[in-house]
Short mmCIF file of C-alpha atoms and ligand atoms in Angstrom, two decimals:
data_model
loop_
_atom_site.label_atom_id
_atom_site.label_comp_id
_atom_site.label_asym_id
_atom_site.label_seq_id
_atom_site.Cartn_x
_atom_site.Cartn_y
_atom_site.Cartn_z
CA MET A 233 10.80 -12.83 -8.13
CA SER A 234 13.36 -10.83 -10.27
CA MET A 235 14.49 -7.51 -9.18
CA ARG A 236 12.95 -5.51 -12.01
CA LYS A 237 9.09 -7.28 -11.74
CA VAL A 238 9.03 -5.77 -7.92
CA LEU A 239 11.00 -2.38 -9.21
CA SER A 240 7.92 -2.48 -12.18
CA ILE A 241 4.97 -3.59 -9.69
CA LEU A 242 6.42 -0.44 -7.34
CA ALA A 243 6.81 1.79 -9.84
CA ALA A 244 3.19 0.95 -11.30
CA SER A 245 1.89 1.10 -7.56
CA ALA A 246 3.71 4.17 -6.79
CA MET A 247 2.02 5.77 -9.53
CA ALA A 248 -1.05 4.82 -8.89
CA VAL A 249 -0.56 6.08 -5.32
CA SER A 250 0.39 9.45 -6.63
CA LEU A 251 -2.12 9.75 -9.28
CA LEU A 252 -4.49 9.45 -6.21
CA ALA A 253 -3.04 12.06 -4.40
CA GLY A 254 -2.23 14.42 -7.46
CA CYS A 255 0.95 14.19 -8.12
CA GLY A 256 2.58 14.44 -10.96
CA SER A 257 5.35 11.60 -9.76
CA THR A 258 6.47 9.99 -7.11
CA ALA A 259 10.08 11.99 -6.99
CA SER A 260 7.39 15.36 -5.75
CA ALA A 261 5.13 13.26 -3.40
CA PRO A 262 7.37 13.88 -0.35
CA ALA A 263 6.97 17.77 -0.93
CA ALA A 264 8.27 17.95 1.98
CA ALA A 265 11.15 16.42 2.50
CA PRO A 266 13.90 18.55 0.16
CA ALA A 267 16.98 17.08 1.50
CA ALA A 268 15.37 13.35 0.40
CA GLU A 269 15.04 15.30 -2.94
CA GLU A 270 18.52 16.20 -3.44
CA LYS A 271 19.91 13.12 -2.06
CA LYS A 272 18.08 11.40 -4.56
CA GLU A 273 19.27 13.61 -7.43
CA GLU A 274 22.24 11.08 -6.58
CA ALA A 275 20.76 7.40 -6.79
CA PRO A 276 16.52 7.92 -7.66
CA ALA A 277 14.65 4.71 -7.58
CA GLU A 278 14.91 4.54 -11.68
CA GLU A 279 18.18 4.69 -11.63
CA ALA A 280 18.42 1.23 -9.21
CA ALA A 281 18.48 -1.04 -12.62
CA PRO A 282 22.00 0.51 -13.78
CA ALA A 283 23.46 0.33 -10.87
CA GLU A 284 21.86 -3.55 -10.25
CA GLU A 285 23.15 -3.77 -13.86
CA ALA A 286 26.71 -2.19 -12.63
CA ALA A 287 27.14 -4.84 -9.86
CA GLU A 288 25.92 -7.93 -12.62
CA GLU A 289 28.34 -6.51 -14.72
CA ALA A 290 31.26 -6.11 -12.26
CA ALA A 291 30.41 -9.13 -10.64
CA GLU A 292 30.23 -10.68 -13.81
CA ALA A 293 33.97 -9.07 -14.88
CA ALA A 294 35.45 -10.72 -11.68
CA GLY A 295 35.22 -14.19 -13.07
CA GLY A 296 32.69 -15.79 -10.61
CA ASP A 297 35.44 -14.68 -7.66
CA LEU A 298 32.70 -13.81 -5.40
CA ALA A 299 32.51 -16.90 -4.21
CA ASP A 300 35.83 -16.63 -3.14
CA LYS A 301 35.25 -13.64 -0.88
CA LYS A 302 33.97 -13.18 2.65
CA VAL A 303 31.08 -10.82 3.42
CA GLY A 304 30.37 -9.50 7.46
CA VAL A 305 26.71 -8.26 7.99
CA CYS A 306 26.40 -7.07 12.10
CA ILE A 307 22.50 -6.23 12.19
CA TYR A 308 21.87 -4.29 15.43
CA GLN A 309 18.76 -6.75 16.51
CA PHE A 310 17.23 -9.92 15.54
CA SER A 311 14.35 -9.75 16.78
CA ASP A 312 13.28 -6.85 14.69
CA ASN A 313 10.44 -7.60 12.31
CA PHE A 314 11.70 -5.30 9.50
CA MET A 315 15.73 -6.08 10.16
CA THR A 316 14.43 -10.01 9.96
CA LEU A 317 12.70 -9.06 6.45
CA PHE A 318 15.74 -7.57 5.23
CA ARG A 319 18.36 -9.40 6.79
CA ASN A 320 16.91 -12.89 4.95
CA GLU A 321 16.66 -11.14 1.52
CA LEU A 322 20.94 -9.81 1.86
CA GLN A 323 21.55 -13.79 2.34
CA SER A 324 19.29 -14.99 -0.74
CA TYR A 325 20.28 -12.13 -2.79
CA LEU A 326 24.10 -12.45 -1.70
CA VAL A 327 23.81 -16.12 -2.62
CA SER A 328 21.77 -15.48 -6.00
CA GLN A 329 25.07 -13.07 -6.83
CA GLY A 330 27.71 -15.64 -6.55
CA PHE A 331 28.56 -15.80 -2.85
CA ALA A 332 29.13 -19.63 -0.96
CA GLU A 333 26.64 -19.34 1.54
CA GLY A 334 29.16 -20.13 3.60
CA ASN A 335 31.60 -16.97 3.25
CA ILE A 336 28.57 -14.95 4.27
CA ASN A 337 27.96 -14.08 8.23
CA ILE A 338 25.17 -12.07 9.53
CA VAL A 339 25.49 -11.37 13.58
CA ASP A 340 23.14 -10.40 16.23
CA GLY A 341 23.89 -6.88 17.92
CA ALA A 342 21.46 -7.88 20.00
CA ASN A 343 20.64 -3.83 20.85
CA ASP A 344 24.01 -2.91 22.22
CA GLN A 345 26.50 -1.25 20.43
CA ALA A 346 29.76 -2.67 22.89
CA THR A 347 28.64 -6.42 21.60
CA GLN A 348 28.16 -4.90 17.47
CA THR A 349 32.21 -3.59 18.22
CA ASN A 350 33.47 -6.74 19.24
CA GLN A 351 31.76 -8.34 16.63
CA ILE A 352 33.34 -5.69 13.80
CA GLN A 353 37.00 -6.48 15.45
CA ASN A 354 36.36 -10.29 14.89
CA PHE A 355 35.29 -9.55 11.09
CA ILE A 356 38.40 -7.44 10.84
CA THR A 357 40.42 -9.86 12.34
CA GLU A 358 39.25 -12.21 10.27
CA GLY A 359 39.98 -10.35 7.10
CA VAL A 360 36.25 -10.16 5.41
CA ASP A 361 36.76 -8.81 2.03
CA VAL A 362 33.36 -5.91 2.66
CA LEU A 363 31.05 -5.25 6.08
CA ILE A 364 27.46 -4.20 5.51
CA ILE A 365 26.70 -2.49 8.82
CA ASN A 366 23.31 -2.16 10.43
CA PRO A 367 24.57 -0.03 13.77
CA VAL A 368 23.44 -0.18 17.27
CA ASN A 369 23.38 3.33 17.51
CA SER A 370 24.18 5.79 14.49
CA SER A 371 26.51 7.68 16.43
CA SER A 372 28.65 5.26 17.24
CA ALA A 373 29.04 5.33 13.12
CA ALA A 374 32.41 7.70 12.88
CA THR A 375 34.15 5.19 15.21
CA ILE A 376 32.62 2.24 13.32
CA THR A 377 33.80 4.44 10.28
CA ASP A 378 37.08 4.46 11.58
CA MET A 379 38.09 1.05 12.82
CA VAL A 380 36.65 -0.79 9.82
CA HIS A 381 38.58 1.53 6.88
CA ASP A 382 41.79 1.56 9.02
CA ALA A 383 41.81 -1.80 8.62
CA GLY A 384 41.40 -1.57 4.44
CA ILE A 385 37.89 -2.94 4.78
CA PRO A 386 35.26 -1.06 2.54
CA LEU A 387 32.16 -0.73 4.08
CA VAL A 388 28.19 -0.44 3.30
CA TYR A 389 25.70 0.82 5.78
CA ILE A 390 21.92 0.40 6.01
CA ASN A 391 18.79 1.00 7.91
CA ARG A 392 20.15 3.42 10.16
CA GLU A 393 21.71 6.55 8.59
CA PRO A 394 25.00 8.41 10.17
CA ASP A 395 25.06 12.25 10.68
CA ALA A 396 25.47 14.26 7.76
CA ASP A 397 28.99 15.63 9.13
CA GLU A 398 29.68 11.96 9.51
CA GLU A 399 28.34 11.41 5.69
CA ALA A 400 30.66 14.00 4.95
CA ARG A 401 33.64 12.85 5.34
CA TRP A 402 33.68 9.65 3.59
CA ALA A 403 33.46 11.33 0.56
CA ASP A 404 35.78 14.43 1.54
CA ASN A 405 38.15 11.48 1.81
CA ASP A 406 37.46 9.35 -0.80
CA TRP A 407 36.55 5.96 1.29
CA ASP A 408 35.22 2.81 0.63
CA VAL A 409 31.80 4.21 2.66
CA THR A 410 28.27 4.36 1.70
CA TYR A 411 25.09 4.02 2.94
CA VAL A 412 21.90 2.44 1.46
CA GLY A 413 18.47 3.38 3.17
CA CYS A 414 15.46 5.31 2.87
CA ASP A 415 14.76 9.32 3.74
CA ALA A 416 12.99 8.97 7.06
CA ARG A 417 10.78 12.60 6.22
CA GLN A 418 9.44 10.90 3.20
CA SER A 419 7.66 8.40 5.08
CA GLY A 420 6.55 9.94 8.21
CA THR A 421 5.03 12.60 5.25
CA MET A 422 3.73 9.76 3.79
CA GLN A 423 1.29 9.08 7.35
CA GLY A 424 0.74 12.38 7.96
CA GLU A 425 -0.99 12.23 3.83
CA ILE A 426 -2.50 8.85 4.42
CA ILE A 427 -4.64 10.42 7.41
CA ALA A 428 -4.56 14.07 6.47
CA ASP A 429 -6.51 12.54 2.99
CA LEU A 430 -8.96 11.55 5.18
CA GLY A 431 -10.56 15.08 5.54
CA LEU A 432 -11.29 17.07 8.99
CA ASP A 433 -15.05 15.79 9.40
CA ALA A 434 -14.09 12.09 9.13
CA ILE A 435 -11.31 12.34 11.74
CA ASP A 436 -12.64 15.61 14.15
CA PHE A 437 -14.67 12.74 15.67
CA ASN A 438 -15.25 15.31 19.01
CA GLY A 439 -15.60 18.64 17.06
CA ASN A 440 -12.70 20.52 18.19
CA GLY A 441 -11.83 21.51 15.12
CA ALA A 442 -8.30 19.72 15.93
CA ILE A 443 -6.62 15.88 15.08
CA ASP A 444 -6.00 14.81 18.65
CA TYR A 445 -3.32 12.47 18.24
CA ILE A 446 -0.51 10.64 20.55
CA MET A 447 2.32 9.65 18.69
CA ILE A 448 4.40 6.50 19.80
CA LYS A 449 8.07 6.39 18.64
CA GLY A 450 11.14 4.20 17.93
CA ASP A 451 14.20 4.32 19.56
CA PRO A 452 15.14 8.14 19.94
CA GLU A 453 18.66 7.73 18.81
CA ASN A 454 17.25 6.74 15.40
CA ILE A 455 16.41 9.31 12.97
CA ASP A 456 14.08 7.10 11.09
CA ALA A 457 12.13 7.63 14.89
CA GLN A 458 12.81 11.40 14.87
CA TYR A 459 11.90 12.43 11.18
CA ARG A 460 8.65 10.26 11.29
CA THR A 461 7.34 12.17 14.45
CA GLU A 462 8.14 15.49 12.78
CA PHE A 463 6.95 15.01 9.43
CA SER A 464 3.64 13.34 9.94
CA ILE A 465 2.91 15.63 12.08
CA LYS A 466 4.34 18.74 9.35
CA ALA A 467 2.55 17.31 7.14
CA LEU A 468 -1.33 16.93 8.30
CA GLU A 469 0.25 21.08 9.35
CA ASP A 470 0.71 21.71 5.39
CA ALA A 471 -2.73 20.75 4.67
CA GLY A 472 -3.86 23.05 6.92
CA LEU A 473 -5.47 20.34 9.11
CA LYS A 474 -5.01 22.02 13.49
CA VAL A 475 -3.20 19.37 15.51
CA GLU A 476 -3.62 18.37 19.69
CA LYS A 477 -0.77 15.96 20.43
CA LEU A 478 -3.00 13.94 23.75
CA ASP A 479 0.53 11.71 24.02
CA GLU A 480 4.31 10.70 23.11
CA GLN A 481 5.70 7.60 24.52
CA VAL A 482 8.95 5.40 22.77
CA GLY A 483 8.04 2.03 22.38
CA MET A 484 11.54 1.10 20.82
CA TRP A 485 10.19 -0.80 17.84
CA GLN A 486 8.79 -3.49 19.80
CA GLN A 487 5.25 -4.10 20.05
CA GLU A 488 4.44 -5.14 23.19
CA GLN A 489 5.87 -2.10 23.88
CA GLY A 490 3.00 -0.21 21.56
CA GLN A 491 0.43 -2.38 22.92
CA SER A 492 0.81 -1.22 26.51
CA LEU A 493 1.56 2.32 26.02
CA VAL A 494 -1.40 2.62 23.75
CA ALA A 495 -3.20 0.99 26.44
CA ASN A 496 -2.16 2.96 29.33
CA SER A 497 -2.71 6.34 26.36
CA LEU A 498 -6.26 5.28 25.19
CA ALA A 499 -7.49 5.00 29.17
CA ALA A 500 -5.69 8.45 29.76
CA HIS A 501 -7.17 10.22 26.38
CA PRO A 502 -10.80 8.29 25.51
CA GLU A 503 -10.73 11.53 22.97
CA THR A 504 -7.78 10.14 21.08
CA GLU A 505 -8.32 10.66 16.63
CA VAL A 506 -5.39 9.48 15.43
CA VAL A 507 -2.65 6.96 16.50
CA PHE A 508 0.34 7.59 14.90
CA CYS A 509 3.03 4.95 15.42
CA ASN A 510 7.11 5.00 13.64
CA ASN A 511 6.41 1.32 12.93
CA ASP A 512 3.82 -1.26 11.87
CA ALA A 513 5.45 -3.58 14.60
CA MET A 514 4.13 -0.89 17.04
CA ALA A 515 0.64 -0.70 15.33
CA LEU A 516 0.32 -4.20 15.83
CA GLY A 517 0.85 -3.21 19.62
CA ALA A 518 -1.25 -0.27 18.96
CA LEU A 519 -4.13 -2.24 17.28
CA GLN A 520 -4.52 -4.85 20.18
CA ALA A 521 -4.61 -1.99 22.61
CA ILE A 522 -7.77 -0.11 20.74
CA GLN A 523 -9.19 -3.15 19.71
CA ALA A 524 -8.94 -4.72 24.03
CA ALA A 525 -10.24 -0.11 24.55
CA GLY A 526 -13.83 -1.49 22.38
CA ARG A 527 -12.41 1.08 20.06
CA LYS A 528 -13.20 0.17 15.94
CA VAL A 529 -10.41 1.99 13.87
CA GLY A 530 -11.94 3.81 10.58
CA GLU A 531 -15.11 4.07 12.65
CA ASP A 532 -14.20 6.21 16.07
CA ILE A 533 -10.41 5.76 15.64
CA TYR A 534 -7.21 6.06 13.03
CA LEU A 535 -4.29 3.96 13.24
CA VAL A 536 -1.13 4.42 10.77
CA GLY A 537 2.52 2.46 10.68
CA VAL A 538 5.74 2.35 8.52
CA ASP A 539 7.07 -1.02 6.84
CA ALA A 540 3.82 -2.76 5.19
CA LEU A 541 4.69 -5.67 7.61
CA THR A 542 2.14 -8.89 5.79
CA GLU A 543 0.37 -8.18 8.47
CA ALA A 544 -0.13 -4.51 8.66
CA CYS A 545 -0.54 -4.74 4.87
CA GLU A 546 -3.59 -7.76 5.97
CA ASP A 547 -4.93 -5.12 8.22
CA VAL A 548 -4.78 -2.26 6.05
CA LEU A 549 -6.92 -4.46 3.82
CA ALA A 550 -9.74 -5.69 6.47
CA GLY A 551 -9.49 -1.74 7.42
CA THR A 552 -8.41 -2.83 10.47
CA MET A 553 -5.92 -0.38 10.00
CA THR A 554 -6.09 2.94 7.95
CA GLY A 555 -2.76 2.51 6.14
CA THR A 556 0.90 1.56 6.67
CA VAL A 557 4.68 2.65 4.33
CA PHE A 558 6.39 0.52 3.00
CA ASN A 559 9.72 0.42 3.78
CA ASP A 560 11.24 -1.45 0.82
CA HIS A 561 13.38 -3.97 2.39
CA ILE A 562 13.80 -5.69 -0.89
CA SER A 563 15.55 -2.77 -3.06
CA GLN A 564 17.55 -1.56 0.05
CA SER A 565 19.12 -5.14 0.59
CA HIS A 566 19.54 -6.04 -3.13
CA SER A 567 21.36 -2.69 -3.16
CA ALA A 568 23.17 -3.03 -0.19
CA ALA A 569 24.65 -5.90 -1.42
CA ASP A 570 24.96 -4.52 -5.25
CA ALA A 571 27.57 -1.53 -3.18
CA ALA A 572 29.33 -4.19 -1.28
CA ILE A 573 29.77 -6.25 -4.90
CA ASN A 574 30.90 -2.98 -6.25
CA TYR A 575 33.48 -2.55 -3.71
CA ILE A 576 35.02 -5.69 -3.74
CA THR A 577 35.31 -5.18 -7.72
CA GLY A 578 36.38 -2.05 -7.67
CA ALA A 579 34.00 -0.35 -9.51
CA GLY A 580 33.01 1.87 -6.21
CA ASN A 581 29.65 3.86 -5.11
CA GLU A 582 28.71 6.89 -4.28
CA HIS A 583 28.50 7.69 -0.91
CA TYR A 584 24.42 7.65 -0.50
CA ILE A 585 22.50 4.79 -2.14
CA GLY A 586 18.73 6.31 -1.93
CA CYS A 587 15.34 3.97 -2.01
CA ASP A 588 11.82 5.30 -2.33
CA TYR A 589 9.30 4.30 0.48
CA VAL A 590 6.02 4.21 -0.84
CA LYS A 591 2.13 5.05 0.15
CA VAL A 592 0.12 1.84 1.25
CA THR A 593 -3.75 2.06 1.64
CA ALA A 594 -6.55 -0.16 0.93
CA ASP A 595 -6.13 0.89 -2.72
CA ASN A 596 -3.06 -0.89 -3.23
CA ALA A 597 -2.24 -3.18 0.30
CA GLN A 598 -3.45 -6.06 -2.36
CA ASP A 599 -0.46 -5.01 -5.03
CA ILE A 600 1.81 -4.45 -2.13
CA LEU A 601 1.60 -7.94 -0.76
CA ASP A 602 1.51 -9.47 -4.22
CA SER A 603 4.58 -7.98 -4.67
CA LEU A 604 5.87 -9.55 -1.34
CA LYS A 605 5.64 -13.21 -2.66
C1 BGC B 863 12.09 0.01 10.40
C2 BGC B 863 11.59 -0.40 11.68
C3 BGC B 863 12.59 -1.11 12.34
C4 BGC B 863 14.00 -0.06 12.19
C5 BGC B 863 15.14 -0.63 12.48
C6 BGC B 863 13.04 1.00 11.17
O1 BGC B 863 13.67 1.71 9.19
O2 BGC B 863 10.74 1.36 10.08
O3 BGC B 863 10.64 -0.89 11.89
O4 BGC B 863 12.75 -1.47 13.73
O5 BGC B 863 14.33 0.59 11.06
O6 BGC B 863 16.74 0.27 12.81
#
């Protein structure tokens, strides 16, 4: 499917969602994420097409030279479902843009920063033309940036956003370093809104006037985990709802951990009304635990995740998940590749390239599934 088709389908579903939510535009949806808005001014979703065109033009101007260019890609962990979708799309898009398959080297950091740092060192020694890095630890970004920049190699960070001080350094020094990703505050806000939109009466099974919830977090070092945890609950409070946290556990983004943690939590807190998971993998595990406990999503409990994995969208359609949030791996991987091309050709990039999340409920889950085919 062409990028433009994906964008137009997403724009249509985002519009449908914002109409349902009573918002005028996607940009106004994450009201609780001010920095997302500021950042998005630099690169809103609507500008993705021109950026893509610029990369295409730049690639053409390079006279097909991309076939000789070497790209090193470091992924924090291959077994992560979301990053698997991301890297497969990145690989095929890089090839479609003219890179030779043999010149695209994607390596597995095995969730170990020392391993990944070695891999980066090897790419530097090999003399790759550009690096695309999904850091194991975002807090290692300054060290990684220094290594890569000192070697004169442009760098595109993906998925795990370095902190504001680190990003400011790239702009202050005018280095060829950028970050491509979404603002996790927006995804947390959307998760909370999906629940808030149900209304207190539908959620408050025990009639205590509060939303009794458990939270299953991803890697706490990761800003996505921190913001989704914070902003999902903030959205409930902003909607005037009272909340009661029954449990908060770290599931490291993994399905098995989501399953065992939620099984324990539900046994200890049968009064749980909502299970928030920072991603769909953990939500799929949570669903197994919910079903094993004889509970029914939509009838005596609610469940939300993030990513819009195919299986999660199918659960949303079947009513076995309340909702999820589309983490657009297609747009993000294409933007990352476009940014890499822009560095190779000398066109350059902004230091932050954003992307919008999309709220997914039973109303638009099919559209999202169709757009992913
Ligand atoms: C995704 C998670 C994934 C994580 C990896 C997040 O943006 O939602 O599914 O595990 O990135 O860093």
